[in-house]
Coordinates of C-alpha atoms in Angstrom, one line a residue:
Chain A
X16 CA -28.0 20.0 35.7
X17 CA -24.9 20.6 33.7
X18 CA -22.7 21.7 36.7
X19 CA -23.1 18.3 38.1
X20 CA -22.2 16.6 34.8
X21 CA -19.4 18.4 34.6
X22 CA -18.3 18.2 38.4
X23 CA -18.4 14.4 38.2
X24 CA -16.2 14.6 35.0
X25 CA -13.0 17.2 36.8
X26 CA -13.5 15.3 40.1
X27 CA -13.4 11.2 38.6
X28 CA -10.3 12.9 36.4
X29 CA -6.7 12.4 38.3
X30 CA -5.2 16.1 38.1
X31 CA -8.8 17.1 36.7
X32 CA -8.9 21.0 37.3
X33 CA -12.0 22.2 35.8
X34 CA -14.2 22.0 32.6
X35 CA -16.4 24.3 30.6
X36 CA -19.4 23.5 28.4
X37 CA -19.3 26.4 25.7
X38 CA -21.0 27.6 22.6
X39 CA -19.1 28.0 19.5
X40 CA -20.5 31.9 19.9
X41 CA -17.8 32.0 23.0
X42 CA -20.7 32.1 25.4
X43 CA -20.2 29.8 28.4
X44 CA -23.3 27.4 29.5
X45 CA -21.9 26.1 32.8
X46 CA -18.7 25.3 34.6
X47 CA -16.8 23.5 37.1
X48 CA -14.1 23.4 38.9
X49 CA -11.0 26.0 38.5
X50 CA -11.9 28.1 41.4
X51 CA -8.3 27.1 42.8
X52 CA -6.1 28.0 40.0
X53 CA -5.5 31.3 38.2
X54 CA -6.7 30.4 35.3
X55 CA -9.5 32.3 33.9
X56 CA -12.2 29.8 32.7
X57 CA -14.2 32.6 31.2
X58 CA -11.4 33.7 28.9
X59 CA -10.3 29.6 27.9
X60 CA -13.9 29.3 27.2
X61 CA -13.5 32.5 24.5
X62 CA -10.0 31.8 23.1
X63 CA -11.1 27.7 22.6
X64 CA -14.3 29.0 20.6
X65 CA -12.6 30.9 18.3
X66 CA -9.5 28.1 18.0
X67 CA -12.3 24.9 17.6
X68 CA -14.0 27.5 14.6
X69 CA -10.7 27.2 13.0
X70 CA -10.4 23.3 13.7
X71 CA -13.7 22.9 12.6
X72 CA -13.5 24.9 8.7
X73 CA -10.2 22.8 8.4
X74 CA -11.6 19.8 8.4
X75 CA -14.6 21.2 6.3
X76 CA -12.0 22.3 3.6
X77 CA -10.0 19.1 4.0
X78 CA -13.2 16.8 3.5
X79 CA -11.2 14.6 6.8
X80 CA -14.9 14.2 8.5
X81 CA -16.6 15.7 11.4
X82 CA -14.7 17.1 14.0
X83 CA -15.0 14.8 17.6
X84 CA -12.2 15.6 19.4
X85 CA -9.5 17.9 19.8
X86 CA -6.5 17.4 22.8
X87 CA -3.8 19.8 23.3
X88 CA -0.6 19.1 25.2
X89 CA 1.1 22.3 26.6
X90 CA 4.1 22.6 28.7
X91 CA 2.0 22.9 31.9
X92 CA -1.6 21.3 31.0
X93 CA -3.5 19.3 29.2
X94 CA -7.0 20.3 27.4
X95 CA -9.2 18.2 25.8
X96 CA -12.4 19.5 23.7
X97 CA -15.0 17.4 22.1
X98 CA -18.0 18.5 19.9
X99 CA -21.2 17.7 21.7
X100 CA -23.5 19.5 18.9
X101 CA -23.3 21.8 15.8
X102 CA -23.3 25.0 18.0
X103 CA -21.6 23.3 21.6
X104 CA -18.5 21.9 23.1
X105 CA -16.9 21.0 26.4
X106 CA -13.6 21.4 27.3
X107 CA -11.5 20.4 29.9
X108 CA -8.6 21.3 32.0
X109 CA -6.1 19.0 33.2
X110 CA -2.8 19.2 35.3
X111 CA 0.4 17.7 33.3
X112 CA 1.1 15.3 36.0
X113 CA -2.6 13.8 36.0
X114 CA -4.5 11.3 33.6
X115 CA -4.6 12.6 30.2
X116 CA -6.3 8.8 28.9
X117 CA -8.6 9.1 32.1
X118 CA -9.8 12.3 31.3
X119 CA -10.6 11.7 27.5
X120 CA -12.5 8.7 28.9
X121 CA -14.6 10.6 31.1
X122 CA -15.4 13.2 29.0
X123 CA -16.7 10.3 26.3
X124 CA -18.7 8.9 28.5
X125 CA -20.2 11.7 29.6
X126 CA -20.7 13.6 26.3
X127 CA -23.7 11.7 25.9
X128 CA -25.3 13.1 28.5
X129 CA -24.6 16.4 27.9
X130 CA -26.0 16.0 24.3
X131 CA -29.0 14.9 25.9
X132 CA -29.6 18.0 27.8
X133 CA -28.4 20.0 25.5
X134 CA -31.5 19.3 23.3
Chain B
X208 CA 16.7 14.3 4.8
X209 CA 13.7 14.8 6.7
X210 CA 12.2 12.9 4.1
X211 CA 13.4 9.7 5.2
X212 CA 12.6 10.5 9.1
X213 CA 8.7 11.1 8.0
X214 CA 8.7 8.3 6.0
X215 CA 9.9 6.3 9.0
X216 CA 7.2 7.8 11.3
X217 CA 4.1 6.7 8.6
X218 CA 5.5 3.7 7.4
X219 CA 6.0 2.5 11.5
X220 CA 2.7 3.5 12.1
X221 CA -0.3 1.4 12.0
X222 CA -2.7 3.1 9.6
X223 CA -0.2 5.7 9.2
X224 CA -1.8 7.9 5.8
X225 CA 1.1 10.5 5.5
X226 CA 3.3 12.9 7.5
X227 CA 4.3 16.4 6.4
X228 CA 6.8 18.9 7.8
X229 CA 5.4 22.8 7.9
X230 CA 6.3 26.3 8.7
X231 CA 3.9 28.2 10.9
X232 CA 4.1 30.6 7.6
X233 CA 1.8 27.7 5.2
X234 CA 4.8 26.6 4.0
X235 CA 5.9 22.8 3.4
X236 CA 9.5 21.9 4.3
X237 CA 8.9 18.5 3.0
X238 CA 6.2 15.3 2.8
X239 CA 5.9 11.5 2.9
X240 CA 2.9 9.5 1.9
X241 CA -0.3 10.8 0.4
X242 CA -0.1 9.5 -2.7
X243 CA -2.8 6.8 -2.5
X244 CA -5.6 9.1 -0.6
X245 CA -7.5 12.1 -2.2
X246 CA -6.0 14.2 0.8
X247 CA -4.8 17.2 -0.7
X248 CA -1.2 17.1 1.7
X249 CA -0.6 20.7 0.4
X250 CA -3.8 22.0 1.5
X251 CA -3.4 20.5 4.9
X252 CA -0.5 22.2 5.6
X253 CA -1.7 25.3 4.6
X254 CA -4.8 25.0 6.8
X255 CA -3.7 23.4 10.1
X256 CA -0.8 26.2 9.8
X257 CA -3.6 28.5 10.6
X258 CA -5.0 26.4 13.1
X259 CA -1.6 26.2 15.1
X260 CA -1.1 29.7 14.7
X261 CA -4.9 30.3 16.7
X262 CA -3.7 27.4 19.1
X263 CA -0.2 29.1 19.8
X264 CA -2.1 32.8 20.3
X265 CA -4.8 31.1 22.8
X266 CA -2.2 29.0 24.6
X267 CA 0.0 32.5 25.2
X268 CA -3.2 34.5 26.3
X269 CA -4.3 32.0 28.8
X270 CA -0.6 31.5 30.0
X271 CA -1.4 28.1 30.2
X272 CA 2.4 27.2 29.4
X273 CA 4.6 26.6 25.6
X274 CA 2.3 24.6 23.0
X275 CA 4.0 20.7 22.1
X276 CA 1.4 18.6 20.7
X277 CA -2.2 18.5 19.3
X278 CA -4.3 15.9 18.6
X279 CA -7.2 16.1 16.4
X280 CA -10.1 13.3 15.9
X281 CA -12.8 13.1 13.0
X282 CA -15.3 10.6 12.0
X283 CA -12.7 9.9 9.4
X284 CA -9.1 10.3 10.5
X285 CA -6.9 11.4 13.4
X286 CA -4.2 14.2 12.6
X287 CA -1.6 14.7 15.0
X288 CA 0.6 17.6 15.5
X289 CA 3.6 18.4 17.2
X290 CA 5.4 21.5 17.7
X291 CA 9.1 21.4 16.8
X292 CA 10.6 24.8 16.8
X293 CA 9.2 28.4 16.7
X294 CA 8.6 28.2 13.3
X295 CA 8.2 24.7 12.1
X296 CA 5.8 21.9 13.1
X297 CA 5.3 18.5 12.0
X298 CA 1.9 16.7 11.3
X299 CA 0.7 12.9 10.7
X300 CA -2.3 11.5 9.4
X301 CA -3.4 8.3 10.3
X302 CA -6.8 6.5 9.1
X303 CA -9.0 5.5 12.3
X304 CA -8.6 2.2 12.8
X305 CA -5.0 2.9 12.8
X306 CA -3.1 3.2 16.0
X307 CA -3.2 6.5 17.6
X308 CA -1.3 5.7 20.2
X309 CA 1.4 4.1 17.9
X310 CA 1.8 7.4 16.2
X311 CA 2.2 9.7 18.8
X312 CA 4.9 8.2 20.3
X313 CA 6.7 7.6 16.6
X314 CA 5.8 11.2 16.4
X315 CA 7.3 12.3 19.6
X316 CA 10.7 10.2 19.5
X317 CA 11.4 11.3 15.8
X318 CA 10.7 14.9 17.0
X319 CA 13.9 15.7 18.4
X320 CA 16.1 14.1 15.2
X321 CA 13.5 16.7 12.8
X322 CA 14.6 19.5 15.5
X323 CA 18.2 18.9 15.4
X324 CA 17.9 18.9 11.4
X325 CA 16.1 22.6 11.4
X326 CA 18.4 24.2 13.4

């Protein structure tokens, strides 16, 4: 039920490789997508856990409000995260050339539903 | 000197709160704004310092390419970050109904005048 949330999500995205719907523990729910790249969903999963824990007691410290959204712009992709719950995120994976505006869309839009489920 | 290039970059930008120039190491190069918010500017440095440095270890174990820009959104404010050398990064606070938009492309063109200063 999540897979197809998530499918619909990397495959609406232009340049939309995959996205992971993850516990703060580092524990993956479900995925999609990234079967045709190297990268290792399991381990962005782990390493975005530990880096949205961080985010997250910053802005606990810093009294700046609850944490939404998080985007990171590297030199070969772009990831978004947003907070679904107090223990669950979902990120996503996309290519530098794609839609970076298209892809935070989607994944608003869709949080919703995940938070749904999620319950 | 950079002074005058972050006060540029918060006073250009709608909503624009305050701007402050970091090492990865919790130290602050130098600051504009702040003064009429109960942000503690210090404290921000010091804390999304640690956060970059989680970012930058996560970006180089998923080889997912050279970290340039984060983007951070809370029920309260966003808080965008770029990367500007190995050791120094620059951050800007702006309120929510600000212009987001606005300030990451003020942050991204007065990027390259803050790296030429550093070196």
């Amino acid at each position: 039920m999540f897979k197809a949330v998530l499918e619909k999500v990397v495959g609406d995205c232009d340049g939309g490789i995959g996205a992971i719907l993850m516990g703060y523990d580092g524990i993956a729910i479900d995925q999609s997508g990234g079967e045709e790249t190297s990268l290792d969903f399991n381990l962005i999963g782990i390493e975005y856990s530990s880096v949205m824990k961080e985010i997250r007691i910053a802005a606990d410290v810093l009294k700046i409000g609850e944490l939404q959204e998080i985007s990171i712009k590297t030199s070969e992709y772009y990831v978004i995260i947003r907070a679904l719950t107090d223990e669950y995120f979902v990120a996503m994976i996309i290519e530098r050339r794609g839609n970076f505006g298209q892809g935070r869309y989607l994944l608003l839009r869709e949080s919703s539903a995940l938070r749904e489920m999620l319950v």
